[in-house]
Each structure stands twice: as C-alpha cells, then as structure tokens.
PDB file of C-alpha atoms in Angstrom:
ATOM      1  CA  MET A   1      28.786 -14.141   2.796  1.00 78.00           C
ATOM      2  CA  GLU A   2      25.872 -16.331   1.723  1.00 87.00           C
ATOM      3  CA  LEU A   3      22.380 -15.179   0.773  1.00 92.00           C
ATOM      4  CA  LEU A   4      19.917 -17.465   2.519  1.00 94.00           C
ATOM      5  CA  ARG A   5      16.406 -18.312   1.467  1.00 94.00           C
ATOM      6  CA  MET A   6      13.722 -17.433   4.008  1.00 93.00           C
ATOM      7  CA  SER A   7      13.169 -21.030   5.125  1.00 93.00           C
ATOM      8  CA  LYS A   8      16.880 -21.647   5.695  1.00 94.00           C
ATOM      9  CA  ALA A   9      17.401 -18.326   7.486  1.00 93.00           C
ATOM     10  CA  ALA A  10      14.372 -18.950   9.712  1.00 91.00           C
ATOM     11  CA  LYS A  11      15.638 -22.439  10.579  1.00 90.00           C
ATOM     12  CA  ARG A  12      19.044 -21.042  11.532  1.00 90.00           C
ATOM     13  CA  LEU A  13      17.327 -18.482  13.785  1.00 89.00           C
ATOM     14  CA  GLY A  14      14.997 -21.101  15.245  1.00 86.00           C
ATOM     15  CA  ILE A  15      11.819 -19.227  14.284  1.00 86.00           C
ATOM     16  CA  HIS A  16       8.877 -19.718  11.930  1.00 85.00           C
ATOM     17  CA  PRO A  17       9.374 -18.361   8.384  1.00 87.00           C
ATOM     18  CA  MET A  18       6.316 -16.135   8.856  1.00 84.00           C
ATOM     19  CA  THR A  19       7.995 -14.535  11.876  1.00 84.00           C
ATOM     20  CA  LEU A  20      11.110 -13.826   9.814  1.00 89.00           C
ATOM     21  CA  ARG A  21       8.951 -12.406   7.033  1.00 88.00           C
ATOM     22  CA  GLN A  22       7.296 -10.039   9.521  1.00 85.00           C
ATOM     23  CA  TRP A  23      10.703  -9.012  10.916  1.00 87.00           C
ATOM     24  CA  ALA A  24      11.760  -8.127   7.378  1.00 88.00           C
ATOM     25  CA  ILE A  25       8.610  -6.075   6.775  1.00 86.00           C
ATOM     26  CA  ASP A  26       9.076  -4.275  10.108  1.00 80.00           C
ATOM     27  CA  GLY A  27      12.721  -3.516   9.289  1.00 82.00           C
ATOM     28  CA  LYS A  28      14.135  -5.654  12.097  1.00 83.00           C
ATOM     29  CA  ILE A  29      16.469  -7.517   9.730  1.00 89.00           C
ATOM     30  CA  PRO A  30      17.895  -6.436   6.331  1.00 90.00           C
ATOM     31  CA  PHE A  31      17.086  -8.438   3.220  1.00 91.00           C
ATOM     32  CA  SER A  32      17.604  -8.382  -0.532  1.00 91.00           C
ATOM     33  CA  TRP A  33      15.262  -9.272  -3.355  1.00 92.00           C
ATOM     34  CA  VAL A  34      16.376 -12.054  -5.670  1.00 91.00           C
ATOM     35  CA  GLY A  35      13.649 -12.191  -8.261  1.00 91.00           C
ATOM     36  CA  ARG A  36      10.453 -12.338  -6.201  1.00 90.00           C
ATOM     37  CA  GLU A  37      12.084 -13.940  -3.140  1.00 92.00           C
ATOM     38  CA  ARG A  38      13.543 -12.323  -0.065  1.00 93.00           C
ATOM     39  CA  ARG A  39      17.093 -13.400   0.707  1.00 94.00           C
ATOM     40  CA  PHE A  40      18.948 -12.816   3.974  1.00 94.00           C
ATOM     41  CA  SER A  41      22.650 -12.302   4.479  1.00 92.00           C
ATOM     42  CA  SER A  42      24.211 -15.078   6.552  1.00 91.00           C
ATOM     43  CA  VAL A  43      26.147 -12.361   8.405  1.00 88.00           C
ATOM     44  CA  ASP A  44      22.959 -10.531   9.405  1.00 88.00           C
ATOM     45  CA  VAL A  45      21.287 -13.786  10.404  1.00 90.00           C
ATOM     46  CA  ASP A  46      24.231 -14.874  12.547  1.00 87.00           C
ATOM     47  CA  ASN A  47      24.433 -11.457  14.206  1.00 83.00           C
ATOM     48  CA  MET A  48      20.732 -11.597  15.037  1.00 81.00           C
ATOM     49  CA  LYS A  49      21.075 -15.134  16.348  1.00 80.00           C
ATOM     50  CA  ARG A  50      23.896 -14.125  18.665  1.00 75.00           C
ATOM     51  CA  GLY A  51      21.800 -11.239  19.919  1.00 63.00           C
ATOM     52  CA  SER A  52      18.778 -13.434  20.573  1.00 62.00           C
ATOM     53  CA  ASP A  53      20.895 -16.115  22.246  1.00 55.00           C
ATOM     54  CA  SER A  54      22.325 -13.583  24.687  1.00 49.00           C
ATOM     55  CA  ALA A  55      18.873 -12.265  25.580  1.00 43.00           C
ATOM     56  CA  THR A  56      16.281 -14.052  27.634  1.00 45.00           C
ATOM     57  CA  SER A  57      13.706 -15.408  25.218  1.00 58.00           C
ATOM     58  CA  ARG A  58      10.242 -16.724  25.889  1.00 71.00           C
ATOM     59  CA  PRO A  59       9.108 -20.080  24.530  1.00 87.00           C
ATOM     60  CA  ARG A  60       6.906 -19.830  21.463  1.00 90.00           C
ATOM     61  CA  ARG A  61       3.242 -19.953  22.518  1.00 93.00           C
ATOM     62  CA  GLU A  62       0.667 -19.563  19.778  1.00 96.00           C
ATOM     63  CA  VAL A  63      -2.987 -18.547  19.766  1.00 97.00           C
ATOM     64  CA  LEU A  64      -4.756 -19.455  16.534  1.00 97.00           C
ATOM     65  CA  TYR A  65      -7.598 -17.140  15.527  1.00 97.00           C
ATOM     66  CA  VAL A  66     -10.241 -18.274  13.045  1.00 96.00           C
ATOM     67  CA  ARG A  67     -13.343 -16.369  11.955  1.00 93.00           C
ATOM     68  CA  VAL A  68     -16.337 -16.598   9.652  1.00 89.00           C
ATOM     69  CA  SER A  69     -18.809 -13.833   8.976  1.00 82.00           C
ATOM     70  CA  GLY A  70     -22.016 -15.863   9.346  1.00 73.00           C
ATOM     71  CA  SER A  71     -23.784 -16.289  12.668  1.00 68.00           C
ATOM     72  CA  SER A  72     -24.499 -19.934  11.851  1.00 68.00           C
ATOM     73  CA  GLY A  73     -23.141 -22.597   9.541  1.00 67.00           C
ATOM     74  CA  GLN A  74     -19.708 -22.353   7.892  1.00 78.00           C
ATOM     75  CA  GLU A  75     -18.298 -24.896  10.345  1.00 85.00           C
ATOM     76  CA  SER A  76     -16.241 -26.362   7.503  1.00 89.00           C
ATOM     77  CA  SER A  77     -14.524 -23.000   6.943  1.00 89.00           C
ATOM     78  CA  LEU A  78     -13.679 -22.663  10.642  1.00 93.00           C
ATOM     79  CA  ALA A  79     -12.340 -26.227  10.668  1.00 94.00           C
ATOM     80  CA  ALA A  80     -10.280 -25.664   7.509  1.00 94.00           C
ATOM     81  CA  GLN A  81      -8.674 -22.515   8.922  1.00 95.00           C
ATOM     82  CA  GLU A  82      -7.844 -24.285  12.172  1.00 96.00           C
ATOM     83  CA  GLU A  83      -6.424 -27.334  10.413  1.00 96.00           C
ATOM     84  CA  GLU A  84      -4.154 -25.213   8.224  1.00 95.00           C
ATOM     85  CA  LEU A  85      -2.870 -23.187  11.170  1.00 96.00           C
ATOM     86  CA  ARG A  86      -2.264 -26.286  13.290  1.00 95.00           C
ATOM     87  CA  ALA A  87      -0.390 -27.970  10.446  1.00 94.00           C
ATOM     88  CA  THR A  88       2.044 -25.040  10.220  1.00 92.00           C
ATOM     89  CA  ALA A  89       2.443 -24.414  13.954  1.00 92.00           C
ATOM     90  CA  SER A  90       6.026 -24.432  15.195  1.00 89.00           C
ATOM     91  CA  GLY A  91       5.387 -23.913  18.902  1.00 90.00           C
ATOM     92  CA  GLU A  92       2.868 -24.753  21.572  1.00 94.00           C
ATOM     93  CA  VAL A  93      -0.706 -24.039  20.491  1.00 96.00           C
ATOM     94  CA  VAL A  94      -2.129 -22.526  23.661  1.00 96.00           C
ATOM     95  CA  LYS A  95      -5.644 -21.939  22.350  1.00 96.00           C
ATOM     96  CA  VAL A  96      -7.767 -21.822  19.223  1.00 97.00           C
ATOM     97  CA  VAL A  97     -10.143 -18.851  19.310  1.00 97.00           C
ATOM     98  CA  ARG A  98     -13.199 -18.995  17.041  1.00 95.00           C
ATOM     99  CA  ASP A  99     -15.291 -15.990  16.103  1.00 94.00           C
ATOM    100  CA  ARG A 100     -18.493 -15.393  14.158  1.00 89.00           C
ATOM    101  CA  GLY A 101     -19.296 -11.970  12.802  1.00 82.00           C
ATOM    102  CA  SER A 102     -18.179  -9.328  10.353  1.00 78.00           C
ATOM    103  CA  GLY A 103     -14.540  -8.302  10.345  1.00 78.00           C
ATOM    104  CA  LEU A 104     -15.800  -4.730  10.599  1.00 74.00           C
ATOM    105  CA  ARG A 105     -17.238  -5.371  14.059  1.00 79.00           C
ATOM    106  CA  GLU A 106     -14.896  -4.082  16.753  1.00 78.00           C
ATOM    107  CA  ASN A 107     -16.566  -5.788  19.714  1.00 84.00           C
ATOM    108  CA  ARG A 108     -16.222  -9.475  18.853  1.00 90.00           C
ATOM    109  CA  PRO A 109     -15.996 -11.981  21.733  1.00 93.00           C
ATOM    110  CA  GLY A 110     -13.166 -13.883  20.072  1.00 95.00           C
ATOM    111  CA  ILE A 111     -10.967 -10.907  19.280  1.00 94.00           C
ATOM    112  CA  ASN A 112     -11.513  -9.651  22.832  1.00 95.00           C
ATOM    113  CA  ARG A 113     -10.200 -12.995  24.154  1.00 96.00           C
ATOM    114  CA  VAL A 114      -7.151 -12.707  21.888  1.00 96.00           C
ATOM    115  CA  LEU A 115      -6.438  -9.182  23.157  1.00 95.00           C
ATOM    116  CA  ALA A 116      -6.721 -10.405  26.757  1.00 95.00           C
ATOM    117  CA  MET A 117      -4.227 -13.219  26.102  1.00 95.00           C
ATOM    118  CA  VAL A 118      -1.820 -10.808  24.425  1.00 93.00           C
ATOM    119  CA  SER A 119      -1.972  -8.331  27.303  1.00 91.00           C
ATOM    120  CA  ASP A 120      -1.555 -10.913  30.087  1.00 90.00           C
ATOM    121  CA  GLY A 121       1.471 -12.564  28.470  1.00 88.00           C
ATOM    122  CA  SER A 122      -0.222 -15.909  27.787  1.00 91.00           C
ATOM    123  CA  VAL A 123       1.036 -16.020  24.183  1.00 94.00           C
ATOM    124  CA  THR A 124       3.942 -14.819  22.081  1.00 93.00           C
ATOM    125  CA  VAL A 125       2.366 -15.214  18.637  1.00 94.00           C
ATOM    126  CA  VAL A 126      -1.088 -14.579  17.151  1.00 96.00           C
ATOM    127  CA  ARG A 127      -1.628 -16.542  13.933  1.00 96.00           C
ATOM    128  CA  VAL A 128      -4.326 -16.245  11.259  1.00 95.00           C
ATOM    129  CA  THR A 129      -4.714 -17.689   7.765  1.00 94.00           C
ATOM    130  CA  HIS A 130      -5.481 -14.320   6.159  1.00 91.00           C
ATOM    131  CA  GLU A 131      -5.161 -10.782   7.458  1.00 89.00           C
ATOM    132  CA  ASP A 132      -8.854 -10.017   7.017  1.00 87.00           C
ATOM    133  CA  ARG A 133      -9.773 -12.898   9.328  1.00 91.00           C
ATOM    134  CA  LEU A 134      -8.420 -10.750  12.160  1.00 92.00           C
ATOM    135  CA  ALA A 135     -10.078  -7.516  11.029  1.00 89.00           C
ATOM    136  CA  ARG A 136     -11.278  -5.857   7.863  1.00 81.00           C
ATOM    137  CA  PHE A 137      -9.482  -2.622   8.752  1.00 81.00           C
ATOM    138  CA  GLY A 138      -6.995  -1.550  11.428  1.00 86.00           C
ATOM    139  CA  VAL A 139      -4.731  -4.618  11.344  1.00 88.00           C
ATOM    140  CA  GLY A 140      -1.706  -2.323  11.411  1.00 86.00           C
ATOM    141  CA  TRP A 141      -2.891  -0.836  14.706  1.00 88.00           C
ATOM    142  CA  LEU A 142      -3.467  -4.297  16.168  1.00 91.00           C
ATOM    143  CA  LYS A 143       0.017  -5.323  15.080  1.00 88.00           C
ATOM    144  CA  ARG A 144       1.531  -2.313  16.844  1.00 85.00           C
ATOM    145  CA  LEU A 145      -0.494  -3.069  19.962  1.00 89.00           C
ATOM    146  CA  PHE A 146       0.711  -6.693  19.955  1.00 90.00           C
ATOM    147  CA  ALA A 147       4.310  -5.478  19.589  1.00 84.00           C
ATOM    148  CA  VAL A 148       3.977  -3.414  22.771  1.00 80.00           C
ATOM    149  CA  TYR A 149       3.507  -6.724  24.622  1.00 84.00           C
ATOM    150  CA  GLY A 150       6.253  -8.487  22.645  1.00 83.00           C
ATOM    151  CA  VAL A 151       3.762 -10.496  20.587  1.00 90.00           C
ATOM    152  CA  ASN A 152       4.068 -11.094  16.837  1.00 90.00           C
ATOM    153  CA  LEU A 153       1.233 -11.373  14.324  1.00 92.00           C
ATOM    154  CA  GLU A 154       1.764 -14.030  11.670  1.00 92.00           C
ATOM    155  CA  VAL A 155      -0.394 -14.219   8.552  1.00 92.00           C
ATOM    156  CA  LEU A 156      -0.149 -17.547   6.767  1.00 90.00           C
ATOM    157  CA  HIS A 157      -1.273 -16.172   3.408  1.00 89.00           C
ATOM    158  CA  PRO A 158      -0.324 -12.494   3.088  1.00 79.00           C
ATOM    159  CA  LYS A 159      -2.804 -10.770   0.822  1.00 68.00           C
ATOM    160  CA  LYS A 160      -1.933  -8.767  -2.253  1.00 55.00           C
ATOM    161  CA  SER A 161      -2.804  -5.118  -1.834  1.00 50.00           C
ATOM    162  CA  GLY A 162      -4.576  -2.914  -4.323  1.00 45.00           C
ATOM    163  CA  GLY A 163      -6.513  -5.648  -6.131  1.00 51.00           C
ATOM    164  CA  ARG A 164      -9.914  -4.846  -7.623  1.00 61.00           C
ATOM    165  CA  ASP A 165     -11.585  -7.849  -5.965  1.00 57.00           C
ATOM    166  CA  GLU A 166     -10.221  -6.849  -2.568  1.00 51.00           C
ATOM    167  CA  LEU A 167     -11.415  -3.253  -3.007  1.00 58.00           C
ATOM    168  CA  LEU A 168     -14.866  -4.433  -4.083  1.00 69.00           C
ATOM    169  CA  GLU A 169     -15.090  -6.795  -1.105  1.00 61.00           C
ATOM    170  CA  ASP A 170     -14.222  -3.983   1.321  1.00 62.00           C
ATOM    171  CA  PHE A 171     -16.742  -1.679  -0.335  1.00 72.00           C
ATOM    172  CA  VAL A 172     -19.533  -4.245  -0.083  1.00 72.00           C
ATOM    173  CA  SER A 173     -18.699  -4.829   3.593  1.00 66.00           C
ATOM    174  CA  LEU A 174     -18.881  -1.118   4.328  1.00 70.00           C
ATOM    175  CA  VAL A 175     -22.163  -0.657   2.465  1.00 77.00           C
ATOM    176  CA  THR A 176     -23.688  -3.673   4.223  1.00 72.00           C
ATOM    177  CA  THR A 177     -22.626  -2.456   7.665  1.00 67.00           C
ATOM    178  CA  PHE A 178     -23.796   1.133   7.268  1.00 71.00           C
ATOM    179  CA  ALA A 179     -27.013   0.112   5.516  1.00 74.00           C
ATOM    180  CA  GLY A 180     -27.835  -2.045   8.535  1.00 69.00           C
ATOM    181  CA  ARG A 181     -27.128   0.809  10.926  1.00 67.00           C
ATOM    182  CA  LEU A 182     -29.181   3.246   8.854  1.00 72.00           C
ATOM    183  CA  TYR A 183     -32.096   0.811   8.741  1.00 70.00           C
ATOM    184  CA  GLY A 184     -31.898   0.466  12.529  1.00 68.00           C
ATOM    185  CA  MET A 185     -31.953   4.255  12.977  1.00 67.00           C
ATOM    186  CA  ARG A 186     -34.956   4.591  10.669  1.00 67.00           C
ATOM    187  CA  SER A 187     -36.766   1.799  12.498  1.00 67.00           C
ATOM    188  CA  ALA A 188     -36.183   3.536  15.839  1.00 65.00           C
ATOM    189  CA  LYS A 189     -37.522   6.827  14.455  1.00 68.00           C
ATOM    190  CA  ALA A 190     -40.560   5.066  13.016  1.00 68.00           C
ATOM    191  CA  ARG A 191     -41.331   3.429  16.373  1.00 65.00           C
ATOM    192  CA  LYS A 192     -40.958   6.754  18.151  1.00 67.00           C
ATOM    193  CA  ARG A 193     -43.250   8.500  15.641  1.00 71.00           C
ATOM    194  CA  LEU A 194     -45.889   5.791  16.026  1.00 64.00           C
ATOM    195  CA  LEU A 195     -45.789   6.098  19.824  1.00 62.00           C
ATOM    196  CA  THR A 196     -46.102   9.873  19.554  1.00 72.00           C
ATOM    197  CA  GLU A 197     -49.100   9.632  17.258  1.00 66.00           C
ATOM    198  CA  THR A 198     -50.849   7.220  19.625  1.00 66.00           C
ATOM    199  CA  GLY A 199     -50.020   9.361  22.662  1.00 64.00           C
ATOM    200  CA  GLN A 200     -47.800   6.694  24.265  1.00 59.00           C
ATOM    201  CA  CYS A 201     -44.476   8.484  23.863  1.00 58.00           C
ATOM    202  CA  PRO A 202     -43.079   9.871  27.168  1.00 56.00           C
ATOM    203  CA  ASP A 203     -43.039  13.667  27.343  1.00 54.00           C
ATOM    204  CA  GLY A 204     -39.280  13.765  27.602  1.00 52.00           C
ATOM    205  CA  ASP A 205     -38.914  11.967  24.280  1.00 52.00           C
ATOM    206  CA  ARG A 206     -41.079  14.341  22.267  1.00 50.00           C
TER     207      ARG A 206
END
C-alpha cells in the first residue's frame, strides 16, 4: 500500500485536487495526516476509482463565482479572482458569475443565478477563490444544498478558522449591516412623524 499525496491521488481519480480535498472533509474517502499534509491510501483511491468508473459520471462543468462588496469600482479584484479560477480550472468553464454587494446579503443577483444553474443541472462544480466570496455566513448550508443536486463546492484558498482578523471582519460586517437597517427604520419613523405633524399622514397609519 502506498500513501499518495493529494495531487497524485486526484490525478489518479481524474478529479481536481480541491474536489478530493472536499471529499476528504465530507468523509467520502479516508485519509491520514503526514505532518500537515493529507495522504490517501492507494487502495482506497483505487477502490473509489473502480466505483466511479462503473457508475455513470457527468462531465465536469464549472461555474466560477466572483464577488466584491462595493457597488462600483474594484474591477481589478473581480478580474483577479476570475483569472485565478480560470487558471486552475480542470473542466469546461460554463459561466463566470460576477456579483457586487455584501456577503451578508441573501438576495444577490449573482448568487441567485448560481443557484438556478445548480438546480437545473447546468453545472457540476461551483468554484470560488475564498469561502467568504460565496457568503459571509451559511456556506455549510449552501454546500449541502449543492450536494442534493450532485454539485460540489470548491474553494481555491480554504480559510483558517478562528483567527482574530476573521472574527473582527465578521463583526464589522454585522455591525455595518444592522446599523444600516436601524438607520433606515429610524428614517422611516421620522418621515411618518413629520407627516403626522403636518396632517398629511393617512388615518390608517396613525
């Protein structure tokens, strides 16, 4: 039995290393730690390959998702994300979906397009440079939803969890979002009060 590095095991299986990494995280294939690297038993890899060869498999079709938080500018960041994802693609790139807006926003046009492509079977893989490009929170739920349709999520640069900078970034995002909502609520109340004082507020709103 040989312990294979991730790149060699992925090549033997005919998949992208990020797909194999996700399989390992999801418990679909056993692995061992050698230092800080995952290693895969050649026996397990060959058994999985035989299983995949006997099953009907879909060709690899990728959708690349890139996002920036600003409503304007940051074109260089979008381009850099796309370039990096294209350079590491190992299947057909069906579409590049670009989004602008906070990762806390649930109703983003781009993420809605990705969900539509996942549900209609247009793609087999969703790829992002970093997990928080897809969403600030709830990525685990999205991953489970993708799996229902047989679609994998691949993150090019998996983030380290529990870091102080990451926690601070999430906290600032939350404060910014809720401060904006609170300001909007206060503005609405102020407008309503002004209309009431001037006698222009409809009776039903008093």
